[in-house]
Amino acid sequence: MEKLDDIDLKILRILQKNSKKTTKEIAQMLNLTASPVYERIRRLENKGYIKKYVALLDKIQLNRPITAVCMVSLRYHNEGFIEKFESQIKELKEVQECYHMAGKVDFFLKINLQSLDAYHEFVRLKLSKIENIGVLESYFVLKEIYSTTEFFI
Amino acid sequence: MEKLDDIDLKILRILQKNSKKTTKEIAQMLNLTASPVYERIRRLENKGYIKKYVALLDKIQLNRPITAVCMVSLRYHNEGFIEKFESQIKELKEVQECYHMAGKVDFFLKINLQSLDAYHEFVRLKLSKIENIGVLESYFVLKEIYSTTEFFI
DNA sequence: GTTGAAATTTTATCAGT
DNA sequence: ACTGATAAAATTTCAAC
């Protein structure tokens, strides 16, 4: 499979919306039988187009209502320092996302927590222990207007 | 089910990592049989703890390598204006996430695109058409260091 | 709230086109 | 690359405890 055809893209669009759709259901949507759909999905998995299958949980019901975005700038930007920072961040279970950014800010972190108190403790006990952080600016999510793992393909 | 017990939490931890695990496999991990695991999962779905099951796709392989974070402030903050903005944003297929924030910036948007050119077009043709935007600041992801849909429960 | 068995559905394989 | 059939496995239901 060197390139994806239209059927592959349709399968991916379906699965990123709802991975519980059965191959039979997908086959019916595409006017095919189950076998080719099954084989295409296996190939899409094996080639890495599909990375994984996950359940998305409800943050509010599971008592993680606080989402913070943390903008971090490092003091030193040598390669070693950046790698050190990145590996330290990956250790923090509260961090859901970490991006190295272009521009005046070096990193964006997205953090999920139970309470503002927990965020205070997180910064005090964990982030501030990371040596190389220069500037740290925190933003809090008031309301999630829209959020999806899908992207337009 | 008024409260989640330890078994429920373990099931949720497993499923948010890999929703393809079978009830039988989960049952073995928890020293149970398939039936109670099956029924617990149904309840977790019905009560909304599990929102949905999705396939996570590879942005790079699917030619959406550009992720931008866009910080937006509105000109007018009456309730009507905010709702209008939110509903207009939801229409834009390029927007993966939109958060109403506390502080000087009103909204964070996360946007996925094929190229910087596509971002330029997106801002020119779509974002700038939304009337109520005051300030718009764009940041680009150089590298995704870490990103997960899981959160710590 | 669990076990264990049975019924149903889905996944996986494969010969034929 | 797909169809249709078949085998294997998982899901779903349920009686009994």
Coordinates of C-alpha atoms (C1' of nucleotides) in Angstrom, one line a residue:
Chain A
M1 CA 0.0 0.0 0.0
E2 CA 1.9 3.0 -1.2
K3 CA -1.0 5.4 -1.3
L4 CA -4.3 5.5 0.4
D5 CA -7.4 5.4 -1.8
D6 CA -10.8 6.8 -1.2
I7 CA -12.0 3.7 0.6
D8 CA -9.1 3.7 3.0
L9 CA -9.8 7.4 3.9
K10 CA -13.5 6.6 4.4
I11 CA -12.5 3.8 6.8
L12 CA -10.2 6.1 8.7
R13 CA -12.9 8.8 9.0
I14 CA -15.3 6.2 10.4
L15 CA -12.8 4.7 12.9
Q16 CA -11.6 8.0 14.3
K17 CA -15.2 8.9 15.0
N18 CA -16.2 5.5 16.5
S19 CA -13.8 2.6 16.7
K20 CA -16.5 0.3 17.8
K21 CA -18.1 0.1 14.4
T22 CA -17.8 -3.5 13.2
T23 CA -16.1 -4.4 9.9
K24 CA -19.5 -5.6 8.8
E25 CA -21.2 -2.2 9.5
I26 CA -18.3 -0.4 7.8
A27 CA -18.6 -2.7 4.8
Q28 CA -22.3 -1.9 4.5
M29 CA -21.6 1.8 4.6
L30 CA -19.1 1.4 1.8
N31 CA -21.0 -1.2 -0.3
L32 CA -18.4 -3.9 0.3
T33 CA -18.2 -7.2 2.1
A34 CA -16.4 -7.6 5.4
S35 CA -13.2 -9.2 4.1
P36 CA -11.7 -6.3 2.2
V37 CA -12.6 -3.9 5.0
Y38 CA -11.0 -6.2 7.5
E39 CA -7.8 -6.4 5.4
R40 CA -7.6 -2.7 4.8
I41 CA -8.0 -2.0 8.5
R42 CA -5.2 -4.4 9.3
R43 CA -3.0 -2.7 6.7
L44 CA -3.8 0.7 8.1
E45 CA -2.8 -0.5 11.5
N46 CA 0.4 -2.2 10.4
K47 CA 1.5 0.8 8.3
G48 CA 1.0 3.1 11.3
Y49 CA -1.9 5.2 9.9
I50 CA -3.9 4.0 12.9
K51 CA -1.7 4.4 16.0
K52 CA -4.0 3.0 18.6
Y53 CA -7.5 2.5 19.9
V54 CA -8.6 4.2 23.1
A55 CA -11.5 4.9 25.3
L56 CA -12.1 8.6 26.0
L57 CA -13.2 9.2 29.5
D58 CA -15.2 12.0 31.1
K59 CA -12.9 14.4 33.1
I60 CA -15.7 16.0 35.0
Q61 CA -17.3 12.7 36.2
L62 CA -13.9 11.3 37.1
N63 CA -13.0 14.4 39.1
R64 CA -10.3 16.0 37.0
P65 CA -12.2 19.2 36.2
I66 CA -9.2 21.5 36.0
T67 CA -7.3 21.9 32.8
A68 CA -4.4 24.3 32.7
V69 CA -2.2 25.4 29.9
C70 CA 1.3 26.2 31.0
M71 CA 3.7 28.2 28.8
V72 CA 7.3 27.6 29.7
S73 CA 10.5 29.2 28.6
L74 CA 13.9 27.6 29.4
R75 CA 16.9 29.5 30.7
Y76 CA 19.4 27.5 28.7
H77 CA 18.8 26.2 25.2
N78 CA 21.7 23.8 24.6
E79 CA 20.6 20.5 23.2
G80 CA 21.4 18.7 26.4
F81 CA 19.2 21.0 28.5
I82 CA 16.2 20.7 26.2
E83 CA 16.4 16.9 26.2
K84 CA 16.7 16.9 30.0
F85 CA 13.6 19.1 30.3
E86 CA 11.7 16.9 27.9
S87 CA 12.4 13.7 29.7
Q88 CA 11.6 15.2 33.1
I89 CA 8.3 16.5 31.7
K90 CA 7.4 13.0 30.4
E91 CA 7.7 11.7 34.0
L92 CA 4.9 13.9 35.2
K93 CA 1.6 12.0 35.1
E94 CA -0.4 15.2 35.3
V95 CA 1.0 16.4 31.9
Q96 CA -1.3 15.3 29.1
E97 CA 0.5 17.1 26.3
C98 CA 3.9 18.8 25.8
Y99 CA 4.8 20.7 22.7
H100 CA 8.1 22.3 21.7
M101 CA 7.0 25.6 20.2
A102 CA 8.4 28.1 17.7
G103 CA 8.8 31.6 19.0
K104 CA 9.4 33.4 22.3
V105 CA 7.8 30.6 24.4
D106 CA 9.6 27.3 24.3
F107 CA 7.0 24.8 25.5
F108 CA 3.2 24.4 25.9
L109 CA 2.0 22.0 28.5
K110 CA -1.5 20.8 29.0
I111 CA -2.2 19.6 32.5
N112 CA -5.2 17.9 34.1
L113 CA -5.9 18.0 37.7
Q114 CA -8.5 17.7 40.4
S115 CA -8.5 21.2 41.8
L116 CA -6.7 24.6 41.7
D117 CA -5.1 23.5 44.9
A118 CA -3.7 20.5 43.2
Y119 CA -2.3 22.8 40.5
H120 CA -0.6 24.9 43.1
E121 CA 1.0 21.8 44.6
F122 CA 1.9 20.6 41.1
V123 CA 3.8 23.8 40.3
R124 CA 5.3 24.1 43.8
L125 CA 6.4 20.4 44.2
K126 CA 7.0 19.3 40.6
L127 CA 7.4 22.0 38.0
S128 CA 9.5 24.2 40.1
K129 CA 11.9 21.3 40.8
I130 CA 12.9 21.2 37.2
E131 CA 16.0 23.3 37.1
N132 CA 16.1 24.9 33.7
I133 CA 12.7 26.7 33.7
G134 CA 13.0 30.4 33.2
V135 CA 9.5 31.8 32.6
L136 CA 6.3 30.0 33.6
E137 CA 2.9 31.4 32.7
S138 CA -0.3 29.6 33.6
Y139 CA -3.7 29.8 31.9
F140 CA -6.8 28.0 33.0
V141 CA -9.6 26.5 31.0
L142 CA -13.0 28.0 32.1
K143 CA -14.9 25.9 29.7
E144 CA -14.2 23.3 27.0
I145 CA -16.1 24.6 24.1
Y146 CA -15.0 21.9 21.7
S147 CA -12.5 19.1 21.8
T148 CA -12.0 16.1 19.5
T149 CA -9.3 13.7 18.7
E150 CA -10.5 13.6 15.1
F151 CA -8.8 15.6 12.4
F152 CA -9.9 16.4 8.9
I153 CA -8.7 14.0 6.3
Chain B
M1 CA -23.5 2.6 40.7
E2 CA -23.2 5.6 42.8
K3 CA -19.4 5.4 43.3
L4 CA -16.7 3.7 41.3
D5 CA -14.8 1.0 43.1
D6 CA -11.2 0.0 42.6
I7 CA -12.1 -2.6 39.9
D8 CA -14.0 0.1 37.9
L9 CA -11.0 2.4 38.0
K10 CA -8.7 -0.4 36.9
I11 CA -10.9 -1.1 34.0
L12 CA -11.0 2.5 33.0
R13 CA -7.2 2.7 33.2
I14 CA -6.9 -0.3 30.9
L15 CA -9.4 1.0 28.4
Q16 CA -8.1 4.5 28.1
K17 CA -4.7 2.9 27.2
N18 CA -6.0 0.3 24.8
S19 CA -9.7 -0.1 24.1
K20 CA -9.0 -3.3 22.0
K21 CA -8.3 -5.3 25.1
T22 CA -10.9 -8.0 25.3
T23 CA -13.2 -8.4 28.4
K24 CA -11.5 -11.8 28.8
E25 CA -8.0 -10.3 28.9
I26 CA -9.2 -7.6 31.3
A27 CA -10.9 -10.2 33.5
Q28 CA -7.6 -12.2 33.7
M29 CA -5.7 -9.1 34.7
L30 CA -8.2 -8.5 37.5
N31 CA -8.7 -12.1 38.5
L32 CA -12.3 -12.2 37.5
T33 CA -14.4 -13.8 34.8
A34 CA -15.6 -12.1 31.7
S35 CA -19.2 -11.4 32.8
P36 CA -18.7 -8.9 35.6
V37 CA -16.1 -7.1 33.6
Y38 CA -18.5 -7.0 30.7
E39 CA -21.3 -5.6 32.9
R40 CA -19.1 -3.1 34.5
I41 CA -17.9 -1.7 31.2
R42 CA -21.6 -1.4 30.0
R43 CA -22.4 0.5 33.2
L44 CA -19.3 2.8 32.8
E45 CA -20.5 3.5 29.2
N46 CA -24.1 4.1 30.2
K47 CA -23.3 6.4 33.1
G48 CA -21.0 8.4 30.8
Y49 CA -17.7 7.7 32.4
I50 CA -16.6 6.3 29.1
K51 CA -17.6 8.9 26.5
K52 CA -16.5 7.1 23.3
Y53 CA -14.1 4.8 21.6
V54 CA -11.9 6.2 18.9
A55 CA -9.0 5.3 16.7
L56 CA -6.1 7.7 17.0
L57 CA -4.5 8.4 13.6
D58 CA -1.0 9.5 12.6
K59 CA -1.0 13.2 11.7
I60 CA 2.3 13.0 9.9
Q61 CA 1.5 10.0 7.7
L62 CA -1.9 11.5 6.9
N63 CA -0.3 14.8 5.8
R64 CA -1.5 17.1 8.6
P65 CA 1.9 17.9 10.0
I66 CA 1.2 21.5 11.1
T67 CA -0.3 22.1 14.6
A68 CA -1.0 25.7 15.5
V69 CA -2.2 27.1 18.8
C70 CA -4.1 30.3 18.3
M71 CA -4.9 32.7 21.2
V72 CA -7.9 34.8 20.5
S73 CA -9.4 37.7 22.4
L74 CA -12.8 39.1 21.5
R75 CA -13.7 42.7 21.1
Y76 CA -17.1 42.4 22.8
H77 CA -17.8 40.1 25.7
N78 CA -21.6 40.2 25.9
E79 CA -23.1 36.7 26.2
G80 CA -24.6 36.8 22.8
F81 CA -21.2 37.6 21.2
I82 CA -19.4 34.8 23.0
E83 CA -22.0 32.2 22.0
K84 CA -21.9 33.4 18.4
F85 CA -18.1 33.1 18.4
E86 CA -18.3 29.6 19.9
S87 CA -20.8 28.3 17.4
Q88 CA -18.8 29.8 14.5
I89 CA -15.6 28.1 15.7
K90 CA -17.4 24.7 15.9
E91 CA -18.1 25.0 12.2
L92 CA -14.4 25.0 11.3
K93 CA -13.2 21.5 10.6
E94 CA -9.6 22.6 11.0
V95 CA -10.2 23.3 14.7
Q96 CA -9.5 20.4 16.9
E97 CA -9.9 22.1 20.3
C98 CA -11.4 25.3 21.5
Y99 CA -11.2 26.4 25.2
H100 CA -12.7 29.5 26.9
M101 CA -9.9 30.7 29.1
A102 CA -9.6 32.7 32.3
G103 CA -7.4 35.8 32.0
K104 CA -6.4 38.3 29.4
V105 CA -6.8 35.8 26.5
D106 CA -10.4 34.7 25.9
F107 CA -9.9 31.5 23.8
F108 CA -7.3 28.9 22.9
L109 CA -7.7 27.1 19.6
K110 CA -5.7 24.1 18.5
I111 CA -5.6 23.8 14.7
N112 CA -4.4 21.0 12.4
L113 CA -3.3 21.6 8.9
Q114 CA -1.4 20.4 5.9
S115 CA 1.0 23.3 5.6
L116 CA 1.9 26.8 6.8
D117 CA 0.3 28.0 3.6
A118 CA -2.9 26.3 4.6
Y119 CA -2.7 28.1 7.9
H120 CA -2.3 31.4 6.2
E121 CA -5.3 30.6 4.1
F122 CA -7.2 29.4 7.2
V123 CA -6.6 32.7 9.0
R124 CA -7.3 34.8 5.9
L125 CA -10.4 33.1 4.7
K126 CA -12.0 31.7 7.8
L127 CA -10.8 33.2 11.1
S128 CA -10.7 36.7 9.9
K129 CA -14.3 36.4 8.7
I130 CA -15.4 36.0 12.3
E131 CA -16.5 39.5 13.2
N132 CA -15.8 39.7 16.9
I133 CA -12.1 38.8 17.0
G134 CA -10.0 41.5 18.6
V135 CA -6.5 40.1 19.1
L136 CA -5.2 36.9 17.4
E137 CA -1.8 35.5 18.3
S138 CA -0.5 32.3 16.6
Y139 CA 2.0 29.8 17.9
F140 CA 3.3 26.8 16.0
V141 CA 4.3 23.4 17.3
L142 CA 7.9 22.5 16.3
K143 CA 7.7 19.1 17.8
E144 CA 5.2 17.1 19.7
I145 CA 7.2 15.9 22.7
Y146 CA 4.4 14.0 24.4
S147 CA 0.7 13.7 23.8
T148 CA -1.9 11.4 25.2
T149 CA -5.6 11.2 25.6
E150 CA -5.2 9.4 28.9
F151 CA -5.4 11.2 32.2
F152 CA -4.4 10.1 35.6
I153 CA -7.2 8.5 37.6
Chain C
dG1 C1' -21.8 -8.9 42.4
dT2 C1' -20.1 -13.1 40.8
dT3 C1' -19.6 -17.9 38.1
dG4 C1' -20.1 -20.7 34.2
dA5 C1' -22.5 -22.1 30.2
dA6 C1' -25.0 -21.1 26.0
dA7 C1' -26.5 -18.1 22.2
dT8 C1' -25.2 -14.6 19.2
dT9 C1' -22.1 -11.7 16.7
dT10 C1' -17.7 -10.5 15.2
dT11 C1' -13.1 -11.5 13.8
dA12 C1' -10.0 -13.9 11.0
dT13 C1' -8.8 -17.1 7.3
dC14 C1' -9.0 -18.7 2.7
dA15 C1' -10.4 -20.7 -1.9
dG16 C1' -12.3 -18.8 -6.0
dT17 C1' -12.9 -15.0 -9.3
Chain D
dA1 C1' -8.8 -6.5 -4.8
dC2 C1' -13.2 -8.3 -3.9
dT3 C1' -17.0 -12.2 -2.8
dG4 C1' -18.7 -15.7 -0.1
dA5 C1' -18.0 -19.5 2.9
dT6 C1' -16.0 -21.3 7.0
dA7 C1' -13.4 -21.6 11.4
dA8 C1' -12.1 -19.4 15.5
dA9 C1' -12.8 -16.0 19.0
dA10 C1' -15.3 -12.5 21.4
dT11 C1' -19.5 -10.5 22.9
dT12 C1' -23.8 -10.8 25.1
dT13 C1' -27.3 -13.1 27.8
dC14 C1' -28.8 -15.6 31.6
dA15 C1' -29.8 -19.1 35.2
dA16 C1' -27.9 -20.2 39.6
dC17 C1' -25.5 -18.8 43.7

